[in-house]
Structure formats: C-alpha cells, structure tokens
Amino acid sequence: MKTRASIEQAKGMLMVLHGISADRAFEVMVEQSQTRNIRVAAIAAEVVETLTKQ
C-alpha cells in the first residue's frame, strides 16, 4: 500500500510539473524504470524525494 501511495504522489507531482495526464506521468516512470532497470516504486520514491527537497 505504501508503494502505491508513493507512485500516486509521484504521478501527481509529474502531472503538475510537466502539465501532463496521469497516464503519461505513469508512462514516464515506466520508461525510466525500464531504462534504468529498477522498479517503478523506486523511480516514484526518487521523484518524491527530489521534488520535496526544493
């Protein structure tokens, strides 16, 4: 459940930051996940951590 919450939070942040849809925000994270060969949840955690530090 915690993983899902961080993914949803990261999706929302990407939507606002880039003006994209929820589907596209998730696609961006999936693309990064595949490129870097790490889980989507890890990508989401990085997004949240990076954007909340600003």
PDB file of N, CA and C in Angstrom:
ATOM      1  N   MET A   1       0.819  -1.195   0.000  1.00  0.00           N
ATOM      2  CA  MET A   1       0.000   0.000   0.000  1.00  0.00           C
ATOM      3  C   MET A   1       0.867   1.263   0.000  1.00  0.00           C
ATOM      4  N   LYS A   2       1.960   1.233   0.752  1.00  0.00           N
ATOM      5  CA  LYS A   2       2.857   2.380   0.804  1.00  0.00           C
ATOM      6  C   LYS A   2       3.457   2.656  -0.573  1.00  0.00           C
ATOM      7  N   THR A   3       3.789   1.582  -1.285  1.00  0.00           N
ATOM      8  CA  THR A   3       4.362   1.721  -2.627  1.00  0.00           C
ATOM      9  C   THR A   3       3.374   2.401  -3.559  1.00  0.00           C
ATOM     10  N   ARG A   4       2.139   1.969  -3.513  1.00  0.00           N
ATOM     11  CA  ARG A   4       1.102   2.541  -4.372  1.00  0.00           C
ATOM     12  C   ARG A   4       0.914   4.026  -4.068  1.00  0.00           C
ATOM     13  N   ALA A   5       0.952   4.387  -2.810  1.00  0.00           N
ATOM     14  CA  ALA A   5       0.787   5.791  -2.421  1.00  0.00           C
ATOM     15  C   ALA A   5       1.918   6.648  -2.971  1.00  0.00           C
ATOM     16  N   SER A   6       3.147   6.149  -2.916  1.00  0.00           N
ATOM     17  CA  SER A   6       4.267   6.941  -3.432  1.00  0.00           C
ATOM     18  C   SER A   6       4.195   7.061  -4.950  1.00  0.00           C
ATOM     19  N   ILE A   7       3.721   6.022  -5.621  1.00  0.00           N
ATOM     20  CA  ILE A   7       3.555   6.094  -7.076  1.00  0.00           C
ATOM     21  C   ILE A   7       2.499   7.141  -7.428  1.00  0.00           C
ATOM     22  N   GLU A   8       1.395   7.126  -6.718  1.00  0.00           N
ATOM     23  CA  GLU A   8       0.333   8.111  -6.973  1.00  0.00           C
ATOM     24  C   GLU A   8       0.819   9.529  -6.675  1.00  0.00           C
ATOM     25  N   GLN A   9       1.579   9.688  -5.605  1.00  0.00           N
ATOM     26  CA  GLN A   9       2.111  11.005  -5.260  1.00  0.00           C
ATOM     27  C   GLN A   9       3.069  11.495  -6.345  1.00  0.00           C
ATOM     28  N   ALA A  10       3.937  10.623  -6.803  1.00  0.00           N
ATOM     29  CA  ALA A  10       4.887  10.984  -7.857  1.00  0.00           C
ATOM     30  C   ALA A  10       4.154  11.314  -9.153  1.00  0.00           C
ATOM     31  N   LYS A  11       3.119  10.552  -9.478  1.00  0.00           N
ATOM     32  CA  LYS A  11       2.324  10.846 -10.671  1.00  0.00           C
ATOM     33  C   LYS A  11       1.752  12.250 -10.588  1.00  0.00           C
ATOM     34  N   GLY A  12       1.188  12.595  -9.443  1.00  0.00           N
ATOM     35  CA  GLY A  12       0.614  13.927  -9.259  1.00  0.00           C
ATOM     36  C   GLY A  12       1.659  15.022  -9.407  1.00  0.00           C
ATOM     37  N   MET A  13       2.824  14.797  -8.849  1.00  0.00           N
ATOM     38  CA  MET A  13       3.897  15.784  -8.958  1.00  0.00           C
ATOM     39  C   MET A  13       4.329  15.970 -10.410  1.00  0.00           C
ATOM     40  N   LEU A  14       4.485  14.879 -11.131  1.00  0.00           N
ATOM     41  CA  LEU A  14       4.880  14.967 -12.540  1.00  0.00           C
ATOM     42  C   LEU A  14       3.795  15.643 -13.377  1.00  0.00           C
ATOM     43  N   MET A  15       2.541  15.367 -13.051  1.00  0.00           N
ATOM     44  CA  MET A  15       1.429  15.992 -13.766  1.00  0.00           C
ATOM     45  C   MET A  15       1.479  17.511 -13.633  1.00  0.00           C
ATOM     46  N   VAL A  16       1.666  17.978 -12.413  1.00  0.00           N
ATOM     47  CA  VAL A  16       1.712  19.419 -12.162  1.00  0.00           C
ATOM     48  C   VAL A  16       2.967  20.038 -12.772  1.00  0.00           C
ATOM     49  N   LEU A  17       4.080  19.405 -12.570  1.00  0.00           N
ATOM     50  CA  LEU A  17       5.354  19.939 -13.035  1.00  0.00           C
ATOM     51  C   LEU A  17       5.421  20.045 -14.556  1.00  0.00           C
ATOM     52  N   HIS A  18       4.920  19.025 -15.246  1.00  0.00           N
ATOM     53  CA  HIS A  18       5.050  18.971 -16.702  1.00  0.00           C
ATOM     54  C   HIS A  18       3.751  19.221 -17.456  1.00  0.00           C
ATOM     55  N   GLY A  19       2.650  19.379 -16.740  1.00  0.00           N
ATOM     56  CA  GLY A  19       1.366  19.609 -17.394  1.00  0.00           C
ATOM     57  C   GLY A  19       0.921  18.429 -18.248  1.00  0.00           C
ATOM     58  N   ILE A  20       1.080  17.224 -17.700  1.00  0.00           N
ATOM     59  CA  ILE A  20       0.746  16.014 -18.441  1.00  0.00           C
ATOM     60  C   ILE A  20      -0.372  15.255 -17.731  1.00  0.00           C
ATOM     61  N   SER A  21      -0.934  14.274 -18.420  1.00  0.00           N
ATOM     62  CA  SER A  21      -2.006  13.463 -17.846  1.00  0.00           C
ATOM     63  C   SER A  21      -1.439  12.435 -16.870  1.00  0.00           C
ATOM     64  N   ALA A  22      -2.329  11.848 -16.093  1.00  0.00           N
ATOM     65  CA  ALA A  22      -1.926  10.804 -15.150  1.00  0.00           C
ATOM     66  C   ALA A  22      -1.341   9.608 -15.891  1.00  0.00           C
ATOM     67  N   ASP A  23      -1.955   9.253 -17.009  1.00  0.00           N
ATOM     68  CA  ASP A  23      -1.442   8.128 -17.796  1.00  0.00           C
ATOM     69  C   ASP A  23      -0.032   8.403 -18.302  1.00  0.00           C
ATOM     70  N   ARG A  24       0.185   9.613 -18.804  1.00  0.00           N
ATOM     71  CA  ARG A  24       1.511   9.966 -19.329  1.00  0.00           C
ATOM     72  C   ARG A  24       2.542  10.010 -18.207  1.00  0.00           C
ATOM     73  N   ALA A  25       2.149  10.514 -17.045  1.00  0.00           N
ATOM     74  CA  ALA A  25       3.072  10.562 -15.905  1.00  0.00           C
ATOM     75  C   ALA A  25       3.515   9.154 -15.521  1.00  0.00           C
ATOM     76  N   PHE A  26       2.583   8.219 -15.530  1.00  0.00           N
ATOM     77  CA  PHE A  26       2.934   6.840 -15.210  1.00  0.00           C
ATOM     78  C   PHE A  26       3.832   6.260 -16.294  1.00  0.00           C
ATOM     79  N   GLU A  27       3.531   6.560 -17.558  1.00  0.00           N
ATOM     80  CA  GLU A  27       4.368   6.089 -18.670  1.00  0.00           C
ATOM     81  C   GLU A  27       5.804   6.592 -18.530  1.00  0.00           C
ATOM     82  N   VAL A  28       5.954   7.842 -18.120  1.00  0.00           N
ATOM     83  CA  VAL A  28       7.298   8.408 -17.924  1.00  0.00           C
ATOM     84  C   VAL A  28       8.056   7.603 -16.879  1.00  0.00           C
ATOM     85  N   MET A  29       7.385   7.278 -15.792  1.00  0.00           N
ATOM     86  CA  MET A  29       8.047   6.499 -14.745  1.00  0.00           C
ATOM     87  C   MET A  29       8.369   5.091 -15.216  1.00  0.00           C
ATOM     88  N   VAL A  30       7.473   4.492 -15.986  1.00  0.00           N
ATOM     89  CA  VAL A  30       7.724   3.146 -16.517  1.00  0.00           C
ATOM     90  C   VAL A  30       8.914   3.172 -17.477  1.00  0.00           C
ATOM     91  N   GLU A  31       8.972   4.195 -18.328  1.00  0.00           N
ATOM     92  CA  GLU A  31      10.099   4.316 -19.253  1.00  0.00           C
ATOM     93  C   GLU A  31      11.421   4.417 -18.493  1.00  0.00           C
ATOM     94  N   GLN A  32      11.444   5.234 -17.459  1.00  0.00           N
ATOM     95  CA  GLN A  32      12.658   5.360 -16.642  1.00  0.00           C
ATOM     96  C   GLN A  32      12.994   4.048 -15.951  1.00  0.00           C
ATOM     97  N   SER A  33      11.973   3.375 -15.480  1.00  0.00           N
ATOM     98  CA  SER A  33      12.161   2.086 -14.821  1.00  0.00           C
ATOM     99  C   SER A  33      12.818   1.085 -15.764  1.00  0.00           C
ATOM    100  N   GLN A  34      12.334   1.032 -16.983  1.00  0.00           N
ATOM    101  CA  GLN A  34      12.886   0.089 -17.961  1.00  0.00           C
ATOM    102  C   GLN A  34      14.295   0.487 -18.383  1.00  0.00           C
ATOM    103  N   THR A  35      14.504   1.779 -18.577  1.00  0.00           N
ATOM    104  CA  THR A  35      15.820   2.264 -18.994  1.00  0.00           C
ATOM    105  C   THR A  35      16.876   1.980 -17.929  1.00  0.00           C
ATOM    106  N   ARG A  36      16.508   2.213 -16.684  1.00  0.00           N
ATOM    107  CA  ARG A  36      17.463   2.073 -15.581  1.00  0.00           C
ATOM    108  C   ARG A  36      17.430   0.703 -14.914  1.00  0.00           C
ATOM    109  N   ASN A  37      16.461  -0.126 -15.335  1.00  0.00           N
ATOM    110  CA  ASN A  37      16.297  -1.471 -14.806  1.00  0.00           C
ATOM    111  C   ASN A  37      16.097  -1.489 -13.288  1.00  0.00           C
ATOM    112  N   ILE A  38      15.224  -0.595 -12.831  1.00  0.00           N
ATOM    113  CA  ILE A  38      14.822  -0.592 -11.422  1.00  0.00           C
ATOM    114  C   ILE A  38      13.304  -0.479 -11.351  1.00  0.00           C
ATOM    115  N   ARG A  39      12.753  -0.813 -10.218  1.00  0.00           N
ATOM    116  CA  ARG A  39      11.292  -0.842 -10.057  1.00  0.00           C
ATOM    117  C   ARG A  39      10.678   0.548 -10.164  1.00  0.00           C
ATOM    118  N   VAL A  40       9.426   0.572 -10.635  1.00  0.00           N
ATOM    119  CA  VAL A  40       8.685   1.832 -10.742  1.00  0.00           C
ATOM    120  C   VAL A  40       8.580   2.484  -9.363  1.00  0.00           C
ATOM    121  N   ALA A  41       8.407   1.685  -8.341  1.00  0.00           N
ATOM    122  CA  ALA A  41       8.306   2.224  -6.983  1.00  0.00           C
ATOM    123  C   ALA A  41       9.569   2.991  -6.595  1.00  0.00           C
ATOM    124  N   ALA A  42      10.721   2.509  -7.033  1.00  0.00           N
ATOM    125  CA  ALA A  42      11.974   3.202  -6.729  1.00  0.00           C
ATOM    126  C   ALA A  42      12.054   4.521  -7.491  1.00  0.00           C
ATOM    127  N   ILE A  43      11.597   4.519  -8.729  1.00  0.00           N
ATOM    128  CA  ILE A  43      11.548   5.759  -9.517  1.00  0.00           C
ATOM    129  C   ILE A  43      10.621   6.753  -8.826  1.00  0.00           C
ATOM    130  N   ALA A  44       9.462   6.285  -8.410  1.00  0.00           N
ATOM    131  CA  ALA A  44       8.496   7.154  -7.735  1.00  0.00           C
ATOM    132  C   ALA A  44       9.087   7.745  -6.459  1.00  0.00           C
ATOM    133  N   ALA A  45       9.778   6.931  -5.693  1.00  0.00           N
ATOM    134  CA  ALA A  45      10.389   7.419  -4.454  1.00  0.00           C
ATOM    135  C   ALA A  45      11.429   8.501  -4.756  1.00  0.00           C
ATOM    136  N   GLU A  46      12.197   8.322  -5.827  1.00  0.00           N
ATOM    137  CA  GLU A  46      13.183   9.336  -6.216  1.00  0.00           C
ATOM    138  C   GLU A  46      12.505  10.639  -6.613  1.00  0.00           C
ATOM    139  N   VAL A  47      11.419  10.526  -7.373  1.00  0.00           N
ATOM    140  CA  VAL A  47      10.686  11.727  -7.800  1.00  0.00           C
ATOM    141  C   VAL A  47      10.195  12.499  -6.588  1.00  0.00           C
ATOM    142  N   VAL A  48       9.549  11.788  -5.679  1.00  0.00           N
ATOM    143  CA  VAL A  48       9.002  12.435  -4.470  1.00  0.00           C
ATOM    144  C   VAL A  48      10.117  13.060  -3.649  1.00  0.00           C
ATOM    145  N   GLU A  49      11.192  12.322  -3.440  1.00  0.00           N
ATOM    146  CA  GLU A  49      12.309  12.833  -2.628  1.00  0.00           C
ATOM    147  C   GLU A  49      12.929  14.062  -3.280  1.00  0.00           C
ATOM    148  N   THR A  50      13.160  14.003  -4.578  1.00  0.00           N
ATOM    149  CA  THR A  50      13.787  15.101  -5.282  1.00  0.00           C
ATOM    150  C   THR A  50      12.913  16.355  -5.265  1.00  0.00           C
ATOM    151  N   LEU A  51      11.642  16.193  -5.541  1.00  0.00           N
ATOM    152  CA  LEU A  51      10.756  17.349  -5.648  1.00  0.00           C
ATOM    153  C   LEU A  51      10.349  17.933  -4.303  1.00  0.00           C
ATOM    154  N   THR A  52      10.436  17.158  -3.236  1.00  0.00           N
ATOM    155  CA  THR A  52      10.088  17.711  -1.930  1.00  0.00           C
ATOM    156  C   THR A  52      11.286  18.402  -1.270  1.00  0.00           C
ATOM    157  N   LYS A  53      12.485  18.217  -1.808  1.00  0.00           N
ATOM    158  CA  LYS A  53      13.671  18.874  -1.259  1.00  0.00           C
ATOM    159  C   LYS A  53      13.791  20.322  -1.731  1.00  0.00           C
ATOM    160  N   GLN A  54      13.078  20.674  -2.759  1.00  0.00           N
ATOM    161  CA  GLN A  54      13.207  22.015  -3.340  1.00  0.00           C
ATOM    162  C   GLN A  54      12.499  23.058  -2.538  1.00  0.00           C
TER     163      GLN A  54
END
